[in-house]
Coordinates of C-alpha atoms and ligand atoms in Angstrom, one line a residue:
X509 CA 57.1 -68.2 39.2
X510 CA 56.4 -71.8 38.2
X511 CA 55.5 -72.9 34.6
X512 CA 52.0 -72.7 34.2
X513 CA 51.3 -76.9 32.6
X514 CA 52.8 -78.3 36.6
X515 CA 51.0 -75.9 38.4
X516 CA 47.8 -77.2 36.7
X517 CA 45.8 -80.5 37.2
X518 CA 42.6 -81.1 35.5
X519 CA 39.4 -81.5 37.6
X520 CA 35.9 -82.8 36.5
X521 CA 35.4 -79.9 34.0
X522 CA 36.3 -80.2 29.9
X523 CA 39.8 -80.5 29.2
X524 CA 41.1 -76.8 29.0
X525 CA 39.4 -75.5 31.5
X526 CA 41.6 -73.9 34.4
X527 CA 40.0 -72.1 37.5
X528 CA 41.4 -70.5 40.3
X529 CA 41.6 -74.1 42.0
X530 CA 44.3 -75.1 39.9
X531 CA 46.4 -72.1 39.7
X532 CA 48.7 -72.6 43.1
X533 CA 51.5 -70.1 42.4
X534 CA 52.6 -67.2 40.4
X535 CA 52.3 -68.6 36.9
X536 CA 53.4 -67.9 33.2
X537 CA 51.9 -68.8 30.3
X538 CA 52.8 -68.7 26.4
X539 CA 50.4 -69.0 23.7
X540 CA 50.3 -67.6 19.9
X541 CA 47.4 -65.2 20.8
X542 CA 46.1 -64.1 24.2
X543 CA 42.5 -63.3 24.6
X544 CA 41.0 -61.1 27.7
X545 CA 36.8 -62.0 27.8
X546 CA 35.0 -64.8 26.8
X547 CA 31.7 -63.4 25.9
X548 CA 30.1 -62.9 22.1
X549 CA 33.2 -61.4 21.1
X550 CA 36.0 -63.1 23.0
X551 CA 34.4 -67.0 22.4
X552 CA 34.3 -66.1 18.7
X553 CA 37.5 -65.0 18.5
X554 CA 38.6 -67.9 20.5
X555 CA 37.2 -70.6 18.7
X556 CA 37.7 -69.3 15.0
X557 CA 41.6 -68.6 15.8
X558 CA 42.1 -72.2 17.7
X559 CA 40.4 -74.3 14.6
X560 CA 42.4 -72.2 12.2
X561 CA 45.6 -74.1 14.4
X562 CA 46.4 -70.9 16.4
X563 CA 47.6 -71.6 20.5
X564 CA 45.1 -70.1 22.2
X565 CA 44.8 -68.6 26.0
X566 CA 41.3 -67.0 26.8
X567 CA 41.3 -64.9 29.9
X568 CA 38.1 -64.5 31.7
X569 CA 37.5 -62.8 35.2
X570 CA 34.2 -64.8 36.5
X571 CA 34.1 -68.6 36.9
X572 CA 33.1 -71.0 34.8
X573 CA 29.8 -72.5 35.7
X574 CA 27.8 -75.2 33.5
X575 CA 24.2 -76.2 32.3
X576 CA 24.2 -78.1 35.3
X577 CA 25.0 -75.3 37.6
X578 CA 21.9 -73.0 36.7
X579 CA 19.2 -73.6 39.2
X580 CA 15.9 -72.3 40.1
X581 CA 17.6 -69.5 42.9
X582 CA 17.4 -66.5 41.1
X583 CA 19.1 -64.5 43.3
X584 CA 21.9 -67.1 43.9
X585 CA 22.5 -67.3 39.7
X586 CA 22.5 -63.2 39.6
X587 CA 25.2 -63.3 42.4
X588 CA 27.2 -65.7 40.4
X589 CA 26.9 -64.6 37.0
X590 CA 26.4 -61.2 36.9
X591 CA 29.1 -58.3 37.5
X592 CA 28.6 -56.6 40.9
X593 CA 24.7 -58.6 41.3
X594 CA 23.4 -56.7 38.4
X595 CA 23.4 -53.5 40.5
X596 CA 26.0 -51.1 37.9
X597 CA 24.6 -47.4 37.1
X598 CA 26.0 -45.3 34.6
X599 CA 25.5 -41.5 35.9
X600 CA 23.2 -39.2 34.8
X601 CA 20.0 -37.8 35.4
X602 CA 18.3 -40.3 35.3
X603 CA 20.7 -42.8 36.3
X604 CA 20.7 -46.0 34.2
X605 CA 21.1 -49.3 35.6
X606 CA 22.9 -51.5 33.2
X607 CA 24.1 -55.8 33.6
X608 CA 26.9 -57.3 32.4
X609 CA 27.8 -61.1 32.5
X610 CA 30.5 -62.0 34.3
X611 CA 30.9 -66.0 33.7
X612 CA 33.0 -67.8 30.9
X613 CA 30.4 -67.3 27.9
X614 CA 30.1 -63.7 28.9
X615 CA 26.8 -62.0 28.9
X616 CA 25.8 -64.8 26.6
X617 CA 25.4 -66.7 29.3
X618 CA 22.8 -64.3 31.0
X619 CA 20.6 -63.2 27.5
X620 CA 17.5 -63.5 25.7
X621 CA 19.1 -65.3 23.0
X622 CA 17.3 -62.9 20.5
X623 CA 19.6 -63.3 17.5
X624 CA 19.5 -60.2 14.9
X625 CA 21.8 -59.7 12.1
X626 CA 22.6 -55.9 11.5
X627 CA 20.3 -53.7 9.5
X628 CA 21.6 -53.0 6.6
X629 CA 21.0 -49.5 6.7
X630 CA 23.3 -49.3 10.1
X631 CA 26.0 -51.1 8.3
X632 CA 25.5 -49.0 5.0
X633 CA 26.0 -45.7 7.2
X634 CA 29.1 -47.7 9.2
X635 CA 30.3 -47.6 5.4
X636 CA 29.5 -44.1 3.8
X637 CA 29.9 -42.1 7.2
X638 CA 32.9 -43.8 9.5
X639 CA 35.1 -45.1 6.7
X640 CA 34.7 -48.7 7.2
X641 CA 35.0 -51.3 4.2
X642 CA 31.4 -53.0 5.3
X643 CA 28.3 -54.1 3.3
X644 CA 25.7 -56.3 4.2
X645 CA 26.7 -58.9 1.3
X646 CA 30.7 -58.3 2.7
X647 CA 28.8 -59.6 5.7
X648 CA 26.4 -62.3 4.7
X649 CA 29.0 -65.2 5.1
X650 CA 30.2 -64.1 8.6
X651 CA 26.3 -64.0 9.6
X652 CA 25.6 -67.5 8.4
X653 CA 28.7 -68.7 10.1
X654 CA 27.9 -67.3 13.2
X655 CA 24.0 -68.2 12.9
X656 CA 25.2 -71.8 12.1
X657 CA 27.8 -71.9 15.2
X658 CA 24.8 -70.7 17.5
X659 CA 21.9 -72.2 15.8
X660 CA 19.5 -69.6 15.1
X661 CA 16.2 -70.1 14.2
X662 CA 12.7 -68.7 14.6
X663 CA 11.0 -69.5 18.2
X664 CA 9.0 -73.1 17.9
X665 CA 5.6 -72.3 18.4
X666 CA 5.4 -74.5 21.3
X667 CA 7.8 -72.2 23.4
X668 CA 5.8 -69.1 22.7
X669 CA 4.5 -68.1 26.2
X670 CA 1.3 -66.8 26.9
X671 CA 2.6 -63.4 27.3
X672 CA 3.9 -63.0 24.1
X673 CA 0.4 -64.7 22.8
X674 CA -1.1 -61.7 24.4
X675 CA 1.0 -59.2 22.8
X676 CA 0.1 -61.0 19.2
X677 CA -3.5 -60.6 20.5
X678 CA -2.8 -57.0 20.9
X679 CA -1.1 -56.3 17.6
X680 CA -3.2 -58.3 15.3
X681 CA -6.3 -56.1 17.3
X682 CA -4.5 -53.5 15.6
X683 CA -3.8 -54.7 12.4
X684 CA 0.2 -54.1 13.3
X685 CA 2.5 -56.2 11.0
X686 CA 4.6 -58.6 13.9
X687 CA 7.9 -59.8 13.4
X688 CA 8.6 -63.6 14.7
X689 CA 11.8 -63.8 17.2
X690 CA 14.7 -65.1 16.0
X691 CA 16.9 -66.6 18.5
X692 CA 20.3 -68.9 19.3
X693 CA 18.5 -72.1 20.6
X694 CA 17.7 -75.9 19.6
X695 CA 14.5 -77.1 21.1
X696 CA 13.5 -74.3 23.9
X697 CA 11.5 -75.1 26.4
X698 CA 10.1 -71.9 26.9
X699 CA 11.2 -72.0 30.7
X700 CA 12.0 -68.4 30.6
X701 CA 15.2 -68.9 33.1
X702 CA 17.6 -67.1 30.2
X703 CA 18.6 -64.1 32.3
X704 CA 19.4 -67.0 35.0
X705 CA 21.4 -69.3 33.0
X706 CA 19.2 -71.6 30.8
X707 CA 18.8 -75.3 32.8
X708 CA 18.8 -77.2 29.6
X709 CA 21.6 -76.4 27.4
X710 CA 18.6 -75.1 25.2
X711 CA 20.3 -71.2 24.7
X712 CA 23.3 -71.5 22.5
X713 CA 25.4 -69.0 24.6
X714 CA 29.2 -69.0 24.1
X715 CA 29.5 -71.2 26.9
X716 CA 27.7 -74.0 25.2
X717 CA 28.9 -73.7 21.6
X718 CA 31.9 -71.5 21.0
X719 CA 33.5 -72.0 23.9
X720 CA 33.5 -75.9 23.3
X721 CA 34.5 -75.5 19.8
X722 CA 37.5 -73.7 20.7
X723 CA 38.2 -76.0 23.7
X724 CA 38.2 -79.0 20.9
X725 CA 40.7 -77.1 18.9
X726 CA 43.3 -77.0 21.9
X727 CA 42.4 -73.5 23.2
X728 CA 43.0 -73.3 27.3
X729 CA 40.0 -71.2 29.1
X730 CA 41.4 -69.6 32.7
X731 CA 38.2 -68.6 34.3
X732 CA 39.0 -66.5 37.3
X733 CA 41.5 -64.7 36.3
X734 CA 41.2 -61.0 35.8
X735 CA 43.7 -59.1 33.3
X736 CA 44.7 -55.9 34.9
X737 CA 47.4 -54.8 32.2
X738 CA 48.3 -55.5 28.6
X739 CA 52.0 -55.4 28.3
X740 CA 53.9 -54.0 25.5
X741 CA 57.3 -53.5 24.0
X742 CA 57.8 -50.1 22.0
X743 CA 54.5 -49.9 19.9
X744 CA 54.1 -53.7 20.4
X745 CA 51.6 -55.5 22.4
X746 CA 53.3 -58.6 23.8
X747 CA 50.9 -60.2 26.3
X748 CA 49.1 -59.5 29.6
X749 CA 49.3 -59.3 32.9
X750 CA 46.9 -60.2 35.3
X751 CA 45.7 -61.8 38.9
X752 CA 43.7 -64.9 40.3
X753 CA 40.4 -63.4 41.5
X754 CA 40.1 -65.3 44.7
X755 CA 36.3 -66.3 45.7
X756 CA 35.6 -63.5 47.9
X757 CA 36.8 -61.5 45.5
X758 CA 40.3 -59.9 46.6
X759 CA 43.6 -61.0 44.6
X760 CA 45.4 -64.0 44.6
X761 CA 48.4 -65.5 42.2
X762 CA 50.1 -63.3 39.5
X763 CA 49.2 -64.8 35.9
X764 CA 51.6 -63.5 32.9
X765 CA 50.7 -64.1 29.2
X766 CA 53.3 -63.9 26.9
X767 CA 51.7 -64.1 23.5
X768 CA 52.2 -62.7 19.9
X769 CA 48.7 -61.2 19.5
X770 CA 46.4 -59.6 22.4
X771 CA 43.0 -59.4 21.9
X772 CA 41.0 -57.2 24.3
X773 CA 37.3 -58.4 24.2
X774 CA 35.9 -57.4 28.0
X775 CA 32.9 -55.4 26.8
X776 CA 32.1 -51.8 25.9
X777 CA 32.4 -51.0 29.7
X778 CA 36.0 -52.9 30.3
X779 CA 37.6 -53.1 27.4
X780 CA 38.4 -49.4 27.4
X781 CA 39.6 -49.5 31.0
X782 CA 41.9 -52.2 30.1
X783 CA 43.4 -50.4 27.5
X784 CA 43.5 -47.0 29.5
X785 CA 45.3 -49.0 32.7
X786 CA 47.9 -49.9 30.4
X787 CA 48.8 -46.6 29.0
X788 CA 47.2 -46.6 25.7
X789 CA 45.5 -43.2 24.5
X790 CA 43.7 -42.4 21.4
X791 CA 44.6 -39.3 19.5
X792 CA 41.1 -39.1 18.6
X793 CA 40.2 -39.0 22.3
X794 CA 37.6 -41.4 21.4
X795 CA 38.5 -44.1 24.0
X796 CA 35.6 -44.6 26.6
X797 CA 33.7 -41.8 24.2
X798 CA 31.1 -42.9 21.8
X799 CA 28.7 -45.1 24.1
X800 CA 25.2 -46.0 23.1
X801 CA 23.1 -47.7 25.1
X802 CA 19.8 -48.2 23.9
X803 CA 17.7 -46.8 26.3
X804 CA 15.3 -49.3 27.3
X805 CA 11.9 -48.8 29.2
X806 CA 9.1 -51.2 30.8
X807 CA 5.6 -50.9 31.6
X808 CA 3.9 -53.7 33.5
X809 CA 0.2 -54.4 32.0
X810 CA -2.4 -56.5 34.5
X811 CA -4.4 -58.6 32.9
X812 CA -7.9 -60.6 34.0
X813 CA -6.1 -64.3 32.8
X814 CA -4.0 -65.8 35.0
X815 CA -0.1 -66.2 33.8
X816 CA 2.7 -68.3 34.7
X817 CA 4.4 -66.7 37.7
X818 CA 7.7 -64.3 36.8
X819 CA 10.0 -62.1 38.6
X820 CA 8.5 -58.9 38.3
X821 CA 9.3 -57.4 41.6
X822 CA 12.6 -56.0 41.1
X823 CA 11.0 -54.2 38.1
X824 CA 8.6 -51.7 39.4
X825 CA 9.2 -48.3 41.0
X826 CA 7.2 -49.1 44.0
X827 CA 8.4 -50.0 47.3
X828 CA 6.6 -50.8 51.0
X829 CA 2.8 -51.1 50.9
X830 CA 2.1 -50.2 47.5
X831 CA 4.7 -53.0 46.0
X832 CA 2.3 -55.2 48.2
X833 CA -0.7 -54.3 46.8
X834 CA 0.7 -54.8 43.0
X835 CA 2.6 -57.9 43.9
X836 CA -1.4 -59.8 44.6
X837 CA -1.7 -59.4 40.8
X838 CA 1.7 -61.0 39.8
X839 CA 0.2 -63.8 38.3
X840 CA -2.0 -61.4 35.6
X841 CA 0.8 -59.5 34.8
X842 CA 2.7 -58.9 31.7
X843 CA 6.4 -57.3 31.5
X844 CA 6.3 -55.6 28.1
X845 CA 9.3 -52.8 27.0
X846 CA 10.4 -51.0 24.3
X847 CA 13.9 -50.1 23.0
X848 CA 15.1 -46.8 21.6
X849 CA 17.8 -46.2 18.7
X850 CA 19.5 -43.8 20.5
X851 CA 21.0 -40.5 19.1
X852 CA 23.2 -38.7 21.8
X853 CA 26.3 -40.8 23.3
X854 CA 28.3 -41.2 26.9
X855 CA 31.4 -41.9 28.0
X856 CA 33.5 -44.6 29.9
X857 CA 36.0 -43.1 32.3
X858 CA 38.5 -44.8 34.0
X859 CA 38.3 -43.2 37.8
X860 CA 41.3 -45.5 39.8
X861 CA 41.7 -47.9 37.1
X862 CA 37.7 -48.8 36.8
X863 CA 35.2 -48.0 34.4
X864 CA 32.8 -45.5 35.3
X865 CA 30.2 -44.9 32.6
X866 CA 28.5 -41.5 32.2
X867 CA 25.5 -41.0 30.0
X868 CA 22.6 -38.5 29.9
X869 CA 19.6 -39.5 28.3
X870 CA 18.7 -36.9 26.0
X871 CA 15.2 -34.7 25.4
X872 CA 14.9 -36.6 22.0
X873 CA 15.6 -39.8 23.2
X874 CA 13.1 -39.2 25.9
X875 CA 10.1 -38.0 23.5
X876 CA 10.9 -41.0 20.9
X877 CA 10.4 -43.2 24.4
X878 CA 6.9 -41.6 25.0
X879 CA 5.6 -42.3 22.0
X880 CA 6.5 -45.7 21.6
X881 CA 5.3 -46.5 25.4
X882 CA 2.1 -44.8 24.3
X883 CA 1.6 -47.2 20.9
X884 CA 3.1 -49.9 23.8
X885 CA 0.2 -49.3 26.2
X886 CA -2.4 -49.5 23.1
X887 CA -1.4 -52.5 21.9
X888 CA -1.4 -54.1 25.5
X889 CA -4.9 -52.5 26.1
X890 CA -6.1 -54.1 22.8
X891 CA -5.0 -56.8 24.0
X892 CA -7.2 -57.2 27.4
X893 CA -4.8 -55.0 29.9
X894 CA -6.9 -53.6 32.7
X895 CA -4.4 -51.6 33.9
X896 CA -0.7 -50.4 32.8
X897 CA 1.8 -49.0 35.1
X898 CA 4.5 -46.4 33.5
X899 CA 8.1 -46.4 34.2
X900 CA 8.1 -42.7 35.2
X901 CA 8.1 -41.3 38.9
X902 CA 5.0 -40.2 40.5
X903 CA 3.1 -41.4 37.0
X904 CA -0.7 -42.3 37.4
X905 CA -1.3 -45.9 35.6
X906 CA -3.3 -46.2 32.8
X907 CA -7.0 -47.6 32.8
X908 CA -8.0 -46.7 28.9
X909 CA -7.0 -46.9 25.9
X910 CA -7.5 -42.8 26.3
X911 CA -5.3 -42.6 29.2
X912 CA -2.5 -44.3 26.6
X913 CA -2.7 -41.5 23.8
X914 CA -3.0 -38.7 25.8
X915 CA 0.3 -39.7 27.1
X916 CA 1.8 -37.4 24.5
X917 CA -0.1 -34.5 26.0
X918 CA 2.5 -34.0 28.7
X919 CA 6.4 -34.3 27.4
X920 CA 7.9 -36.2 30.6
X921 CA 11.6 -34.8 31.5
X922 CA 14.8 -37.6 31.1
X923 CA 15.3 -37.2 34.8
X924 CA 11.8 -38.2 35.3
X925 CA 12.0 -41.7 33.5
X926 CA 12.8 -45.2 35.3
X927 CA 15.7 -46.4 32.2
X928 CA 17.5 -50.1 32.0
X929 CA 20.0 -51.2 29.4
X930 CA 21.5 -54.7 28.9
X931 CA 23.1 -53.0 25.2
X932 CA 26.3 -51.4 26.2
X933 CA 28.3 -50.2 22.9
X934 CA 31.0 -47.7 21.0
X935 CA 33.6 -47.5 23.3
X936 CA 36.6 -48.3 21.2
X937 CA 35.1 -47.4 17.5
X938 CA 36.6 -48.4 14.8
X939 CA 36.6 -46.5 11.5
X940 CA 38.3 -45.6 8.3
X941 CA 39.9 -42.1 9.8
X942 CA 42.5 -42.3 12.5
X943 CA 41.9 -39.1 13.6
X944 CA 38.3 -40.0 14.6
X945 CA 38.2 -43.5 15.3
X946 CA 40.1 -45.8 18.0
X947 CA 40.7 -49.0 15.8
X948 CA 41.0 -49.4 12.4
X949 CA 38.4 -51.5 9.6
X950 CA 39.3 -54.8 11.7
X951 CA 39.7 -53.8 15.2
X952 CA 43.5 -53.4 15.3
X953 CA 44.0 -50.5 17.7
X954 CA 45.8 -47.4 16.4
X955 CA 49.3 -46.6 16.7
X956 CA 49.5 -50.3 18.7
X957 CA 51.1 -53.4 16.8
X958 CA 49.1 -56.9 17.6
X959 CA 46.5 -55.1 19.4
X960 CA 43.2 -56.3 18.6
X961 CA 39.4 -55.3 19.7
X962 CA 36.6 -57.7 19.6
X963 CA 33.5 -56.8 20.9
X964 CA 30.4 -54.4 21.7
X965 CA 33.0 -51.5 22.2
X966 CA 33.7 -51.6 18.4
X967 CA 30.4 -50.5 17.1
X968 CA 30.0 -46.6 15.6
X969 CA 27.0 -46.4 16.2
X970 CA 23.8 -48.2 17.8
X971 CA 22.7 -51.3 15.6
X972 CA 19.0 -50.6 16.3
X973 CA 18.9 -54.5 17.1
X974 CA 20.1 -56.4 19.9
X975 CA 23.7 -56.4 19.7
X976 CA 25.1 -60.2 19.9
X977 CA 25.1 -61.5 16.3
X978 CA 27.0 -58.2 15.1
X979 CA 29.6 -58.6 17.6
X980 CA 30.2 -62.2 16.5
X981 CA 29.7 -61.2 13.0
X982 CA 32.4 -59.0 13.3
X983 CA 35.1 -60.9 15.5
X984 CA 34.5 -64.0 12.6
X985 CA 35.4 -61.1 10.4
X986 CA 38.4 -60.2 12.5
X987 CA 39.8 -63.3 13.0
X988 CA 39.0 -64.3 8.9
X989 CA 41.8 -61.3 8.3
X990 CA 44.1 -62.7 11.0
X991 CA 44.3 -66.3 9.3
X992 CA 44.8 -64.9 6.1
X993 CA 47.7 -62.9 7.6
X994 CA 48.8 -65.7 9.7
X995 CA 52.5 -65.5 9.1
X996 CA 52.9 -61.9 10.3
X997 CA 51.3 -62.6 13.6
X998 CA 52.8 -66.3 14.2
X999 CA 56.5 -64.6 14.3
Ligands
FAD1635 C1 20.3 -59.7 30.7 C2 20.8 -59.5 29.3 C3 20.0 -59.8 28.2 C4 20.5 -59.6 26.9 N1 19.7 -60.1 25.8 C5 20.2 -60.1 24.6 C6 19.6 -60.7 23.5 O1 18.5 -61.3 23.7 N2 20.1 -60.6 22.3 C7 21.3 -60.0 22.0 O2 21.8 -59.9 20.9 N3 22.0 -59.4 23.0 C8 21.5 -59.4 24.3 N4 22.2 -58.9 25.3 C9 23.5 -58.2 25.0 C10 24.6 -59.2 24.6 O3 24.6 -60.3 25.5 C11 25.9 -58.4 24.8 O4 25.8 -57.3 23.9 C12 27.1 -59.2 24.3 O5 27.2 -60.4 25.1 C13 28.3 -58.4 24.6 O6 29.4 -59.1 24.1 P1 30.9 -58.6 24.4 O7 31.8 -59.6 23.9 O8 31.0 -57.2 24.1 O9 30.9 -58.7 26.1 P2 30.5 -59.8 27.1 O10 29.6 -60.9 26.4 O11 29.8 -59.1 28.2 O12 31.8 -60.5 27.6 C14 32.8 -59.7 28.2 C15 33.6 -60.7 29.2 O13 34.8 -60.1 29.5 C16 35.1 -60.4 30.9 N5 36.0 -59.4 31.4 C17 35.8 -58.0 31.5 N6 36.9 -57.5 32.0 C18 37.9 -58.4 32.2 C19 39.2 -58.4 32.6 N7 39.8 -57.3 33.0 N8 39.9 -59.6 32.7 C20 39.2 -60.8 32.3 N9 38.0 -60.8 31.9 C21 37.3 -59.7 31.8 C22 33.7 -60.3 31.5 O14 33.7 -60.9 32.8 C23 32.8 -60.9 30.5 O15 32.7 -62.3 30.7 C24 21.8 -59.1 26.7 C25 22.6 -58.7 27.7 C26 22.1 -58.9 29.0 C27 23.1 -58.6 30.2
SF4_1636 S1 14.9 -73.4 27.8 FE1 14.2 -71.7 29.1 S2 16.2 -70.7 29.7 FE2 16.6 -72.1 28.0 S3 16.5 -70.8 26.2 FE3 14.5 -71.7 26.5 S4 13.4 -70.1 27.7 FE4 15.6 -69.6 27.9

């Protein structure tokens, strides 16, 4: 093995930044904390530790990429940034398709930048039911800090597309109350590229504000580099193991972390995987248990005006002639979806050391879908729709308003309904009881010293909103308790 600072040169990217280019042997590294992910969790984590004068390692299996990097090939930019193309299922019936940024920045990288802090209801039952020493004024300085790091603010008129102005149309029609979007940006252009990687440094993803931050504070960023193992002594976490993930994927160079704090923030799919490959079990057999998804569904609604063109292809059902036939209406179309709280859970297993997620959408779930598609495909028909196809096999598309309520006539079965998810949570829950939980109030795993969670997996339950500014929230919190206790975890 070679010490890691001569096997290392720096390239054209920000001091800090190490990729696979510049890791030419077996290498070691030492640092105060090691983190594995650099998504919401892991760039928070990152940047909050390194300006609080912590030595800082960040891990991160895909490569680093830049503003300049995102271009106009789709299918090019899903390769690149998202795990496996987009194309991972968790089992069931129905199977749900769910995407997962892999990229330094994380999923950030590939979002809508909606930016939501956690109801306060969802953090009032996190309290009174799972144990946890949370309330939303506990959490009101760790939101504005995080909304302050990633800018949030409501969408500037100007950036509203025409789509959304439709759906406006549609609600005020109704006389439905409308909440404007909050999001992580400064001056969109309402190029609607964010699931690409946005071309203007307009999305404040990790990539272009947390991860700099900690970068300025001294932090080192090794993008392709996945951590297969966290290594411990006794009960004591003591740094990671892991390999160079070579371009076509296979694995290259050894990379060792020796560290005095671990911090496993890889997502609610891999961050129970990690911890299962290296040995660690939970007495409350909660590990990989515990995942919420929020079930999310899509109708299409073709209009008579004529909208910018979008990617609406890989969205439909359809296939051969009758993709075709819809695809000559692809500039009158609207993309409109619903998301559903939901109330049953799945489970990450780790088949051969990798995740395998398991979830069966339930009866409930499914009804609570219909109804909302139904008040969906109202709203969309109030607003000038023509026609609405359903995300359900076989289903006949709408033409009236009529069609949309008697929906609820007919109760369609969860194998029958076409599900996504980009909202993967719960996988390592924390909570007051030890016995029921995998991490305590903080994220410190049980029965592990200097093991700490900081991401989606750490949610009890589903926030109801999308998921990003509570998993920052919370690993501000985190590292706020591991400043204040610096001196334990700097020995
Ligand atoms: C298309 C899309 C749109 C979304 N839109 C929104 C939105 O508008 N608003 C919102 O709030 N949320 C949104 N989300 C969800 C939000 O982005 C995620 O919930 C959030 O980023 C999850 O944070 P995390 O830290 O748990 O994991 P991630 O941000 O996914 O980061 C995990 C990182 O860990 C890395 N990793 C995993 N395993 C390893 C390993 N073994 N070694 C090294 N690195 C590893 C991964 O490559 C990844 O980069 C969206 C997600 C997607 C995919
Ligand atoms: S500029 Fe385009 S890609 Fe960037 S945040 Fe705005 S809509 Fe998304």
């Amino acid at each position: 093995m070679v010490a890691a600072r001569s096997a290392l040169h720096e390239g054209a990217r920000p001091t800090g930044v190490f990729t696979r280019a510049e890791i030419h042997g077996d290498t070691v590294l030492d640092c105060d904390v090691a983190i594995v992910g650099s998504g919401a969790g892991g760039a928070t984590m990152a940047a909050e530790l390194a300006e609080a004068g912590f030595d800082v390692v960040v891990l991160e299996e895909g490569s680093y990429y830049q503003t300049r990097d995102f271009t106009a090939d789709s299918s090019a930019m899903v390769r690149q940034l998202y795990r496996e193309g987009g194309a991972t299922m968790a089992l069931g019936n129905p199977p749900i398709m769910f995407q997962e940024g892999r990229a330094v920045g994380g999923s950030t990288v590939i979002n809508g930048g909606m930016s939501w802090r956690t109801p306060a209801s969802i953090l009032d039952g996190w309290r009174t039911r799972d144990g946890l020493d949370i309330s939303p004024a506990q959490m009101e300085p760790y939101f504005e800090r995080v909304e302050r790091r990633i800018h949030v603010a409501p969408m500037d008129e100007s950036a509203i597309g025409i789509d959304n102005q439709l759906l406006k149309k549609g609600a005020d029609a109704k006389g439905w109350k409308i909440v404007g979007n909050l999001r992580n940006q400064v001056h969109c252009a309402g190029s609607n590229r964010c699931a690409f990687g946005c071309p203007t440094g307009a999305k404040q993803s990790a990539l272009v504000s947390y991860i700099p931050r900690a970068l300025h504070f001294g932090a080192r960023v090794y993008a392709d580099v996945a951590v297969d193992r966290i290594t411990r002594h006794g009960k004591r976490a003591t740094g990671v193991m892991g390999h160079v993930r070579r371009a076509d994927g296979s694995r290259g160079f050894h990379v060792a972390v020796r560290s005095k704090l671990v911090v496993a923030a890889c997502g609610a799919i891999h961050t129970p995987a990690l911890l299962a490959r290296s040995g660690i079990r939970s007495r409350s057999g909660e590990l990989g248990g515990n995942l919420s998804l929020h079930p999310n569904v899509k109708v299409v609604a073709i209009f008579d005006e004529r909208l910018p063109p979008s990617i609406l292809a890989m969205s439909f059902p359809h296939r051969g002639k009758k993709l075709g036939e819809l695809m000559q209406h692809y500039d009158r179309m609207v993309l409109a979806g619903l998301l559903c709280e939901d109330t049953t859970t799945g489970r990450v297993r780790t088949i051969n050391g990798r995740p395998q997620a398991f979830y069966q959408l339930s009866p409930r779930d499914a009804a609570n879908m219909l109804r909302g598609l139904s008040l969906l495909s109202e709203l969309l028909f109030a607003a000038g729709a023509r026609r609405i196809l359903l995300p359900f096999h076989h289903a006949p598309e709408l033409q009236t308003p009529d069609d949309a309520r008697r929906l609820l006539d007919h109760p369609v079965k969860p194998s029958q309904w076409e599900v996504v998810t980009v909202h993967m949570m719960g996988t390592a829950k924390m909570g007051g009881d030890r016995a029921a939980s995998v991490t305590d109030d903080t994220g410190f795993v049980h029965d592990v010293d200097r093991l700490l969670v900081a991401d989606a997996s750490l949610f009890p339950t589903p926030v109801r909103v999308n998921p990003m500014e509570t998993i920052m929230a919370l690993s501000t919190r985190a590292a706020g308790r591991v400043i204040e206790n610096r001196r334990r975890y700097l020995t």
